[in-house]
Coordinates of C-alpha atoms in Angstrom, one line a residue:
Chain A
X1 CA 107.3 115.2 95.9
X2 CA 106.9 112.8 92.5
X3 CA 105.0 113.0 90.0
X4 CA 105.9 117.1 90.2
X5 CA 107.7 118.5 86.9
X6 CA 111.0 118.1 87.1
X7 CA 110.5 115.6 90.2
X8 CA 111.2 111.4 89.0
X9 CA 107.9 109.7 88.0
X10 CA 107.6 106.3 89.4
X11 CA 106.6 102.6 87.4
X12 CA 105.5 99.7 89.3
X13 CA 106.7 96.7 86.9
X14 CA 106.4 92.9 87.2
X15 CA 109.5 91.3 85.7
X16 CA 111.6 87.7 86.2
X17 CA 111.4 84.6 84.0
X18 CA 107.8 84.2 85.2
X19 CA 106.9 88.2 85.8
X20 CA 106.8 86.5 89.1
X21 CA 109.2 89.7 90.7
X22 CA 107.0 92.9 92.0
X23 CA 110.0 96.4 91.4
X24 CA 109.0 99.7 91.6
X25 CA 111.4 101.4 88.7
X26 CA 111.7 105.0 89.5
X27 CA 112.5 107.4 85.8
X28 CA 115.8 109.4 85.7
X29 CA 115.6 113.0 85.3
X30 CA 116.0 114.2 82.9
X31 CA 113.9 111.9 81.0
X32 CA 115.1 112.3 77.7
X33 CA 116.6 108.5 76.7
X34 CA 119.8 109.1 77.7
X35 CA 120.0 107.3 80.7
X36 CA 121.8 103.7 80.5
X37 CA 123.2 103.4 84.4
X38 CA 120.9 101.8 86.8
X39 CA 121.0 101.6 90.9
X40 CA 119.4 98.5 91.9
X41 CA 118.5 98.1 95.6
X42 CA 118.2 94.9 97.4
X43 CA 116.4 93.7 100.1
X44 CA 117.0 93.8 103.9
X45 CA 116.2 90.2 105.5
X46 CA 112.7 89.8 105.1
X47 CA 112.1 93.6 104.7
X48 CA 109.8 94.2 101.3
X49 CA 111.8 96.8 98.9
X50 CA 110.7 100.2 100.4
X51 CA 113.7 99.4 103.3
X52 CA 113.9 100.4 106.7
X53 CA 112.4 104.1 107.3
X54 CA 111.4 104.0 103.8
X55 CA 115.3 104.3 103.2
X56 CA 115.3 102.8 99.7
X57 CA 112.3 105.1 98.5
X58 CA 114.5 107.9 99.3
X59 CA 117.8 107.2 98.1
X60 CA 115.9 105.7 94.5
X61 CA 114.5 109.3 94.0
X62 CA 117.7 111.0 95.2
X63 CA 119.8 109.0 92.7
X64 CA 117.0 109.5 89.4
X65 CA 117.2 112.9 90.4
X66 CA 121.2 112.2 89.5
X67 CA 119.9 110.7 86.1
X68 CA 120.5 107.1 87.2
X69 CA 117.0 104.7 86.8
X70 CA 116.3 103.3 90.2
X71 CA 114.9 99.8 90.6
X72 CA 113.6 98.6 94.4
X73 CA 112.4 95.4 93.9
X74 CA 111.7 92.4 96.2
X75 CA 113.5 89.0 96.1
X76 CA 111.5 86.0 95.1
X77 CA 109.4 85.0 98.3
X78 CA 109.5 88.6 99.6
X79 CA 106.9 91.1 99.8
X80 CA 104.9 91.4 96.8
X81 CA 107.3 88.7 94.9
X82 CA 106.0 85.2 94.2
X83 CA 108.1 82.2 95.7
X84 CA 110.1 80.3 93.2
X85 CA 108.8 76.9 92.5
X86 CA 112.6 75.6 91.2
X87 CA 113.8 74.8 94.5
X88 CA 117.0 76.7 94.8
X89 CA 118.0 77.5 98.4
X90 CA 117.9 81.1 100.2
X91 CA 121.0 82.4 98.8
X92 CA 121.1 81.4 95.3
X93 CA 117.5 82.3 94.6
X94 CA 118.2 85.7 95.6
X95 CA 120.8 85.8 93.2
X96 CA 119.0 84.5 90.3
X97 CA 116.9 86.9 90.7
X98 CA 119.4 89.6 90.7
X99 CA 120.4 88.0 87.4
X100 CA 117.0 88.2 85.9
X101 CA 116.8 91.8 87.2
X102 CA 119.8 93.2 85.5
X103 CA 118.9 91.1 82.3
X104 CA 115.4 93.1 82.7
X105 CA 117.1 96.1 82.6
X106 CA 119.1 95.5 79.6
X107 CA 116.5 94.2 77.8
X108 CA 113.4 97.0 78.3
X109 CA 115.8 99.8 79.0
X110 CA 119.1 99.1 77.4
X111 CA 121.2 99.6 81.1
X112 CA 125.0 98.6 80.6
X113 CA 126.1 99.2 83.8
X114 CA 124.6 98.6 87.0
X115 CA 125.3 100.0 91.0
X116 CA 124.0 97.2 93.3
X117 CA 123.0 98.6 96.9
X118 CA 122.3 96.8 99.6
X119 CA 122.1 96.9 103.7
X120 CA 123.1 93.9 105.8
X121 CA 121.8 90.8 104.0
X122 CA 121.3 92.7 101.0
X123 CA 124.7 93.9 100.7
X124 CA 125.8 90.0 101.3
X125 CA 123.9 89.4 98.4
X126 CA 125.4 92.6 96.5
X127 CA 129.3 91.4 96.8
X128 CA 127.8 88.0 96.2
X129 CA 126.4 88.5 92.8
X130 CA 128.4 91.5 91.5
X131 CA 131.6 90.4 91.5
X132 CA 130.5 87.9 88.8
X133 CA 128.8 89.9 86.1
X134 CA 130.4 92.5 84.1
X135 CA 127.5 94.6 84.0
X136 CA 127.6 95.4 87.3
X137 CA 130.3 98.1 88.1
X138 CA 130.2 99.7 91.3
X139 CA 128.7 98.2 94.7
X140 CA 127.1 100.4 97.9
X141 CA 127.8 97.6 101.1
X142 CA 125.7 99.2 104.1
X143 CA 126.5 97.1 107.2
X144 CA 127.8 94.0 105.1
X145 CA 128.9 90.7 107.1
X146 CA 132.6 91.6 107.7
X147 CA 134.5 88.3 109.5
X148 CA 135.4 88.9 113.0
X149 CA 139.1 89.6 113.7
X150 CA 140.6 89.4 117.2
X151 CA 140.2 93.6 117.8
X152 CA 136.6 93.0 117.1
X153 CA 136.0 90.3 119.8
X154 CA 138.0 92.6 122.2
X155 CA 135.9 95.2 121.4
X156 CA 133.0 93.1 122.1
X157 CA 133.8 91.4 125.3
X158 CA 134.9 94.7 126.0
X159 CA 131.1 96.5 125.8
X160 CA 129.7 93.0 127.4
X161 CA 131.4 93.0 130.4
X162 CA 129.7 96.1 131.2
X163 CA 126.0 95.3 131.2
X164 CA 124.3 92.4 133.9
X165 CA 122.0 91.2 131.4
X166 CA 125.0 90.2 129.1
X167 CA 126.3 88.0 131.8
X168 CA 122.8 86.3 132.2
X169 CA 122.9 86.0 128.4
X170 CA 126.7 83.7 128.8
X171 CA 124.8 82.1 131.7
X172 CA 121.5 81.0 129.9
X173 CA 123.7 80.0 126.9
X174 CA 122.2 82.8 125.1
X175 CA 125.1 85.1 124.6
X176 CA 126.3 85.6 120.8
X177 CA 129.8 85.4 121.2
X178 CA 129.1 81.7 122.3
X179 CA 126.9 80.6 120.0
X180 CA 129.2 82.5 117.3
X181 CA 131.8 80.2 118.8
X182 CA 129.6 77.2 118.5
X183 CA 128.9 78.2 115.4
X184 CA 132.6 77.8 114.3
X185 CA 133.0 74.5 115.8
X186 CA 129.9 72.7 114.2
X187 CA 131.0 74.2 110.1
X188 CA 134.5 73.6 111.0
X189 CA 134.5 70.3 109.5
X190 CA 132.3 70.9 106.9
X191 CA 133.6 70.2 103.4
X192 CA 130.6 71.7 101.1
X193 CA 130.9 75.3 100.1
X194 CA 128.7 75.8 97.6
X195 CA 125.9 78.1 97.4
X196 CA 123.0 75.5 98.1
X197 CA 124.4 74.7 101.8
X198 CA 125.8 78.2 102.7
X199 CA 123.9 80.6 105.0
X200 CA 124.9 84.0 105.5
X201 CA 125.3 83.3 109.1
X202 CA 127.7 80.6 108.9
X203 CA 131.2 80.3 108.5
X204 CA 130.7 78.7 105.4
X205 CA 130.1 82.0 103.5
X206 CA 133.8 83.7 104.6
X207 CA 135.8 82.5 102.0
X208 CA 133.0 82.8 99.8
X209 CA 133.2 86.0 100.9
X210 CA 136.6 86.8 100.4
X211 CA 136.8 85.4 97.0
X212 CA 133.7 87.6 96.2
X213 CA 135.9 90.9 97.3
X214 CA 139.3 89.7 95.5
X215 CA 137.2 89.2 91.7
X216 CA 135.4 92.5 92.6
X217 CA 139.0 94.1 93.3
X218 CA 140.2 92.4 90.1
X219 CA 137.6 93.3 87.9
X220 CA 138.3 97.1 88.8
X221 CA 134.5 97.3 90.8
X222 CA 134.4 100.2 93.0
X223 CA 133.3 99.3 96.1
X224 CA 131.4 102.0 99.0
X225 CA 131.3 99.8 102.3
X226 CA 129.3 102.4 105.3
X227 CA 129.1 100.9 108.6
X228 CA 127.0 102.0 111.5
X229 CA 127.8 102.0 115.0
X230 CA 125.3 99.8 116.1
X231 CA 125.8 96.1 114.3
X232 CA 126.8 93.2 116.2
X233 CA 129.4 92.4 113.4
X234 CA 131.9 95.3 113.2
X235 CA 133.1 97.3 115.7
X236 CA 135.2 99.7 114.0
X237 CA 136.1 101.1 110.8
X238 CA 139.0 99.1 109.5
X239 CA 137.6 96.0 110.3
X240 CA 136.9 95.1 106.9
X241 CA 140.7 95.6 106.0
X242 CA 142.0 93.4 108.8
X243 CA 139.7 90.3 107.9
X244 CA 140.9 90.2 104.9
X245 CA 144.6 91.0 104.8
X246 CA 145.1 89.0 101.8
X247 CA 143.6 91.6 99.7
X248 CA 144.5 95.0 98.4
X249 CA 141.4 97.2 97.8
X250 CA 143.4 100.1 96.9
X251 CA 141.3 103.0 95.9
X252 CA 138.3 101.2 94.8
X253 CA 137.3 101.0 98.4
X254 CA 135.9 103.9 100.3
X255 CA 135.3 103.1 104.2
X256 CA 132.3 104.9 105.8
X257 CA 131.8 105.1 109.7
X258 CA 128.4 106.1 110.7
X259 CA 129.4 106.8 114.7
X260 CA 126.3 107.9 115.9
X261 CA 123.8 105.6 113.6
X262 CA 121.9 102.9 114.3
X263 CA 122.0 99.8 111.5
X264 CA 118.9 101.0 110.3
X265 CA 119.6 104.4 110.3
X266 CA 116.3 105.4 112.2
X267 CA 117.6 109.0 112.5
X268 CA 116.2 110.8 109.5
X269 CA 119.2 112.8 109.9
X270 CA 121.1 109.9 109.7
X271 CA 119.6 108.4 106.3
X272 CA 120.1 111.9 104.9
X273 CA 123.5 111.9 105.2
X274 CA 123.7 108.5 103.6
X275 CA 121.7 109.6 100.7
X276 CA 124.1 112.3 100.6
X277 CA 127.4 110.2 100.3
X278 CA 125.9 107.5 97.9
X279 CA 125.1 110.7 95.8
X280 CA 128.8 112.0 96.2
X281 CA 129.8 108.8 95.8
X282 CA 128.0 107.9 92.5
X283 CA 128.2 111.1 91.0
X284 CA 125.8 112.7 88.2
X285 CA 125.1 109.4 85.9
X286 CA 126.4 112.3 82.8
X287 CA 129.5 112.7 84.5
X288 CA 130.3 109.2 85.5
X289 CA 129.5 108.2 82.0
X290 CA 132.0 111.1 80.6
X291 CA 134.5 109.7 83.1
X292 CA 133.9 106.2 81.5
X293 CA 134.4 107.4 78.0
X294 CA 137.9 109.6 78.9
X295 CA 139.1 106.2 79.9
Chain B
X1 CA 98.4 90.4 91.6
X2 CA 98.9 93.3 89.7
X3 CA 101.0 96.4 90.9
X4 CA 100.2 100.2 89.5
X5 CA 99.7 103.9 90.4
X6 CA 96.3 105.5 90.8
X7 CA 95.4 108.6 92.2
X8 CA 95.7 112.5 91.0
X9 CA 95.8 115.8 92.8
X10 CA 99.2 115.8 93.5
X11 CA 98.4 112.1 95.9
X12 CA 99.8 109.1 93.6
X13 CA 99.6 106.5 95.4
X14 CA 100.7 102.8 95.0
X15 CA 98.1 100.0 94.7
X16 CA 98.2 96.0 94.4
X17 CA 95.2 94.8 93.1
X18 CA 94.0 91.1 93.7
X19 CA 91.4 90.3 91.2
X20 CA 88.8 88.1 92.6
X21 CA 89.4 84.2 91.8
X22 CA 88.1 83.4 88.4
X23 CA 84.3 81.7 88.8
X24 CA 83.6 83.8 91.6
X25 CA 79.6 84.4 91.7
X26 CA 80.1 87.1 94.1
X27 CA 81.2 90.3 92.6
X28 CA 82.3 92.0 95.9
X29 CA 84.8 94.3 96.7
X30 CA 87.4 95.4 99.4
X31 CA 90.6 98.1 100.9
X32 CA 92.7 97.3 103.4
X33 CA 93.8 99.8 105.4
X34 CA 97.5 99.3 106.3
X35 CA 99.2 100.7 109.9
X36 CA 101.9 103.0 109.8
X37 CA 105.6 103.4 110.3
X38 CA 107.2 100.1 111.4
X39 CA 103.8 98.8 111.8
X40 CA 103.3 99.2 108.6
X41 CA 106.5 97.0 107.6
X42 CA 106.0 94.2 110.1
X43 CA 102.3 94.0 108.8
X44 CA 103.1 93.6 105.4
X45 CA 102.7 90.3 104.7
X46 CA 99.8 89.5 106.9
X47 CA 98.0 92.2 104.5
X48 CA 99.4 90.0 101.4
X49 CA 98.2 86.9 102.6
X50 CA 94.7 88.7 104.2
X51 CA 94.1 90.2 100.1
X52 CA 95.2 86.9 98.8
X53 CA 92.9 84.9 100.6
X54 CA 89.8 87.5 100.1
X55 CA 90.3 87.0 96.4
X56 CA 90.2 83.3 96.4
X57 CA 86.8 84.3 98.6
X58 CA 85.5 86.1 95.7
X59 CA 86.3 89.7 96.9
X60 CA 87.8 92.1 94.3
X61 CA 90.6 93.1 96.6
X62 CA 92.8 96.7 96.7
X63 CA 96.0 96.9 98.9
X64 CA 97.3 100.6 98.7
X65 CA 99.9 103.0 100.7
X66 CA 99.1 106.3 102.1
X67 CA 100.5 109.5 100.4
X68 CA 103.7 109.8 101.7
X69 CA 104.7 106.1 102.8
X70 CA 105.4 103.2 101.2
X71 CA 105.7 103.0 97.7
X72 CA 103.6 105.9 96.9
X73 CA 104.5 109.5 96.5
X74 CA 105.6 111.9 98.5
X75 CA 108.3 112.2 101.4
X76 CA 107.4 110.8 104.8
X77 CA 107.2 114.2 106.3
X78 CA 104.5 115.4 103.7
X79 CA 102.4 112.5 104.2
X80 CA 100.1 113.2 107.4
X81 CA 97.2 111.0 109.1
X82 CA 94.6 113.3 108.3
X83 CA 95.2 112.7 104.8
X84 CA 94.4 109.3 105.0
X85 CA 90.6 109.1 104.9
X86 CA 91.1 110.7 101.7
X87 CA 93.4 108.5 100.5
X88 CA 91.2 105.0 101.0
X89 CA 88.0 107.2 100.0
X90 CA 90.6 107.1 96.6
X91 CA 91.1 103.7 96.8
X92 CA 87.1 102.7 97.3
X93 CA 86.6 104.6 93.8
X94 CA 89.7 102.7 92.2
X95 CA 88.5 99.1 93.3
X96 CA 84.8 100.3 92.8
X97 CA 85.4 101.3 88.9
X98 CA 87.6 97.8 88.6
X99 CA 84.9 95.9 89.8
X100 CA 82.2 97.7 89.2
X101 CA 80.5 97.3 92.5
X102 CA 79.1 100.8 94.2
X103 CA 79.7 99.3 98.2
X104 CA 83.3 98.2 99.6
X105 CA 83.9 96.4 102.6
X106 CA 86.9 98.0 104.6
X107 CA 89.0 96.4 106.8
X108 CA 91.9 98.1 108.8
X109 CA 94.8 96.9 111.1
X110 CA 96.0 99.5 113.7
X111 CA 96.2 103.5 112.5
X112 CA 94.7 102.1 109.3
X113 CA 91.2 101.1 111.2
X114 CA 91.1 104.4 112.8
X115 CA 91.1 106.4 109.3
X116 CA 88.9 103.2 107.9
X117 CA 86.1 104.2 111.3
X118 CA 86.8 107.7 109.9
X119 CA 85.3 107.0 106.6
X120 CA 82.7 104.8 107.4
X121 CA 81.5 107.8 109.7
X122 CA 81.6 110.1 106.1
X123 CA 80.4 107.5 103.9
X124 CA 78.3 104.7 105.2
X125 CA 76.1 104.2 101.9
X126 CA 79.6 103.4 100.3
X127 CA 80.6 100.8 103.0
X128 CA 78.5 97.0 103.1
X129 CA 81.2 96.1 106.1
X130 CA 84.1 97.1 108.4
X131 CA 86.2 95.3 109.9
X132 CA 88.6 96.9 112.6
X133 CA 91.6 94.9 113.2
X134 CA 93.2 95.8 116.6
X135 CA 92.7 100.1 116.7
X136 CA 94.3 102.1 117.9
X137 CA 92.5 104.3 120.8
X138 CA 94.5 107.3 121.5
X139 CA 91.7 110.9 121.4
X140 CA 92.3 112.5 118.0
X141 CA 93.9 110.1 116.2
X142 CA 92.7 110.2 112.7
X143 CA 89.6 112.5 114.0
X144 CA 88.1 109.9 115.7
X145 CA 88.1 110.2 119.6
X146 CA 87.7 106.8 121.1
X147 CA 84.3 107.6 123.2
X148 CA 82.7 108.7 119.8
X149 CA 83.3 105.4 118.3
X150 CA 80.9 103.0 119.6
X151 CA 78.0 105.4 118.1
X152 CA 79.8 105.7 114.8
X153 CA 79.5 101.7 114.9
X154 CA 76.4 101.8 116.1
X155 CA 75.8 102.8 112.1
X156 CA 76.8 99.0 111.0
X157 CA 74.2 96.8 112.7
X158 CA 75.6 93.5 112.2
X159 CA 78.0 94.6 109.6
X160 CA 80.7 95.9 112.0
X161 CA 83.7 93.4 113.1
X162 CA 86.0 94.2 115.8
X163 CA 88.6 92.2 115.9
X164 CA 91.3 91.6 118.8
X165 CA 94.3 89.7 118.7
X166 CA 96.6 88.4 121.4
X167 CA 99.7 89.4 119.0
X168 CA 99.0 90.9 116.2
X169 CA 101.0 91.2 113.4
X170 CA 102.3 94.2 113.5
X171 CA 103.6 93.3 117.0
X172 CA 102.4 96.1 119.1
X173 CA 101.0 95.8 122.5
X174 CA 97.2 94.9 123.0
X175 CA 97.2 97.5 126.2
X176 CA 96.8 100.0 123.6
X177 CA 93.6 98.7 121.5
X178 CA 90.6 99.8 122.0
X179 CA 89.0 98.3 124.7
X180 CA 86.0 96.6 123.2
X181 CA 83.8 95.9 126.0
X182 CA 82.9 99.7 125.6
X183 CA 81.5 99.1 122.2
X184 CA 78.0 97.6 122.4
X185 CA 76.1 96.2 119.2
X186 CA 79.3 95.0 117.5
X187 CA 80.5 91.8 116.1
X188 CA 83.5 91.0 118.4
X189 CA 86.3 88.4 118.3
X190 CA 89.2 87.9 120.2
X191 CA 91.5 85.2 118.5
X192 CA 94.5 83.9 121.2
X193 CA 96.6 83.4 117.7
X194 CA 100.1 83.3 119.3
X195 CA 101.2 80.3 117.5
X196 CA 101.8 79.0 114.8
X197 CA 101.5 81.7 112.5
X198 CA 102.5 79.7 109.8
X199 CA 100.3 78.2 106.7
X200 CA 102.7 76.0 104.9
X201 CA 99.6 75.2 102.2
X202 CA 100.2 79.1 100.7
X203 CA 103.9 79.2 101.3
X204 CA 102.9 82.0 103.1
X205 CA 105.7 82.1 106.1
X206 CA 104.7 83.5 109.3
X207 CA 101.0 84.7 109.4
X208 CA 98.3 85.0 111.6
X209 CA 96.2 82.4 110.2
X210 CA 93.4 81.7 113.0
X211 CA 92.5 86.2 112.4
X212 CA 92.4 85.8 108.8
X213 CA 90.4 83.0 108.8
X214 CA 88.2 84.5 111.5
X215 CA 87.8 88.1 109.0
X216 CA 86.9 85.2 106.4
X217 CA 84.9 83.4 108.0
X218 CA 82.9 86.5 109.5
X219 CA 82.5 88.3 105.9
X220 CA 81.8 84.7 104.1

């Protein structure tokens, strides 16, 4: 329980350019100033910052309990977060206000190195952002938008054939193979790929995407991708390797299957065990930083 | 808006407080009540915009999370419904000492208007109006049986709203809302708000503007 002794105490702070972001910033233990690693968690779609299941309220206290600070905040237009009045689309907003976030951090708490953490559109936006600014240094990619590769769509038409209300689906036009299809056809041709015009659902974004991964690999970011079993946009564990056979990941990758989980990991069970590897994965904020100052 | 921790006894709990719009003659207060569980999440906003808008009516307004979900403290499986009168009877004294008023009108969406029909039973001199914002009526539930509350409302003569929506917002099925033809003496509205739920003017997104406006309208 917070707020115990020895337990994380939690601040709700307004930050941003305009204090227009809402963050709840949860207090390493121990508290005694020698914390400068952060987790930063991002926002699921149009979910505010406690996640799914409360997911993100979990894994912040696990990780301060690791001597990290833990910031859930919501994106600008989100939850508790005012909209920004500058006019920037979707994408790049959310990224700008990464960018205030981390410069936040620095500022009022002296962070120098930063975990982004993100499910599904929030891990989109955590590849996006991170591979571009040196303070961040490590990324957690839950169910990230991984381009489809030809074992994919097997597997997919492979599970559709099964059910009769797929087949009504390709018959009513509905079906999302065919409008994935479509989708491909209409951005084909389009020439603009910058950040104003690029959705995360469109084709568009996969050589974004794939440029994002190859700085990340350059620039030495380790990189925890977890996938669950239930996503409509990866099917199997390697997926991420074989749509983007360009790139080595070497051992800054780690691949995570969740079999059994849904993409929200409803199971409590389920979100425990996550907690669990992001934990392992991270390591005590002390040790990681010895690690850092061995090399 | 202005996010912080209130609370003691081992139950922090997270608040946003909207401070009534600046030139307001009225000094009034009021707690929503939230839903719970994915409820809870889908609901958000509609709560946001619901405070928002009270504030600009001159209401002091206090948004909170149980013990136990949200943003406060505790883990979901410490954080039980019968805790929850408690919690808003925490959050009346919060808002009362911010804006120093000694009534607060309650308003609650789902499982948060059961524990809000729960406290208005305990604490009627501490309540100037309720609104209930499609219950839940399941026996036992928050303490409150579902026969038992028509008499409890009987307590708010003209200061009771029950209000019924075709979808709400946290996109349940009516079937199992109270049934308010049971409930005689009590302010009732049923708003057919299936679309738009937009209101472009507040950049607001999707929200069910015709039952906000109605909850306005009524405590106006």
């Amino acid at each position: 329980m917070a707020g115990v002794i020895g337990e994380p105490r939690e601040q709700a702070v307004r930050l941003g350019t305009q204090q227009a972001l809402v963050g709840i910033l949860t207090l390493p233990v121990p508290s005694d100033g020698s914390a400068d690693r952060a987790v930063v968690f991002l926002n699921t779609g149009v979910m505010h910052r406690v996640g799914h299941h409360r997911m993100f309220v979990m894994m912040a206290r696990a990780v301060a309990r690791s001597g990290y600070f833990a910031l859930r905040f919501d994106f600008s237009g989100i939850g508790d977060s005012e909209p920004r009045t500058d006019g920037l689309s979707p994408v790049a907003s959310c990224l700008a206000d990464i960018g205030d976030v981390l410069d936040w951090l620095q500022q009022e708490r002296g962070i120098r190195q930063v975990t982004l953490v993100g499910l599904c559109s929030g891990a989109d936006h955590a590849i996006l952002y991170g591979h571009g600014d040196p303070r961040v240094t490590a990324l957690v990619l839950i169910d990230p938008t991984v381009p489809a590769t030809p074992r994919y769509y097997g597997h997919y038409i492979r599970q559709r054939l099964i059910g009769p209300s797929n087949w009504f689906s390709v018959l009513t036009g509905r079906s999302f193979i065919l409008r994935s299809l479509a989708e491909q056809l209409r951005h084909m041709l389009g020439p603009a790929r910058d950040m104003h015009r690029v959705t995360l659902q469109n084709l568009r974004f996969h050589p974004i995407l794939e440029q994002s991964y190859r700085n990340s690999v350059a620039r030495g970011i380790r990189l925890l991708a977890a996938f669950s079993q239930d996503s409509t946009r990866q099917t199997y564990r390697e997926q991420i390797l074989d749509a983007f056979p360009n790139l080595t990941f070497g051992d800054r990758l780690q691949l995570e299957f969740f079999r059994d989980s849904d993409h929200t990991f409803s199971a409590r069970e389920d979100r425990a065990r996550l907690v669990e590897l992001v934990l392992a994965w991270l390591g005590p904020a002390r040790m990681a930083a010895a690690a850092d100052r061995e090399t | 808006m202005t996010p912080f921790y209130f609370g003691g006894g081992g139950r922090r709990l997270f608040g946003a407080y909207h401070p009534a719009a600046f030139g307001s003659e009225a000094t009034r207060a009021a707690v929503l009540c939230h839903p719970s569980g994915g409820e809870y999440l889908n609901a958000h906003r509609t709560m946001l915009q619901l405070a928002a808008k009270l504030a600009a009516q001159g209401f002091h307004t206090l948004r909170f999370d149980y013990f136990g979900t949200g943003d406060s403290a505790g883990d979901a499986i410490e954080g039980d419904i019968a805790g929850w009168p408690a919690d808003i009877e925490a959050a009346m004294d919060e808002i009362r000492d911010i804006a120093a008023t000694t009534t607060v009108t309650l308003i609650g969406l789902r499982l948060g208007a059961l524990a809000a029909a729960r406290v208005a039973v305990q604490d009627p001199g501490k309540i100037d109006a309720l609104v209930l914002w499609d219950p839940i009526a399941r026996d036992g539930v928050a303490g409150v049986p579902a026969a038992e509350l028509d008499a409890l409302l009987a307590r708010y003569p003209g200061r009771a709203l029950m209000l019924s929506t075709a979808q709400g917002p946290a996109r349940t099925q009516r079937s199992s809302s109270l049934d308010g033809q049971a409930l005689a003496g009590l302010s009732w509205a049923i708003v057919e708000d299936v679309e738009p739920w937009t209101d472009r003017s507040a950049n607001a997104g999707l929200v069910p503007v015709k039952a906000i406006q109605q909850i306005l309208t009524w405590l106006a």
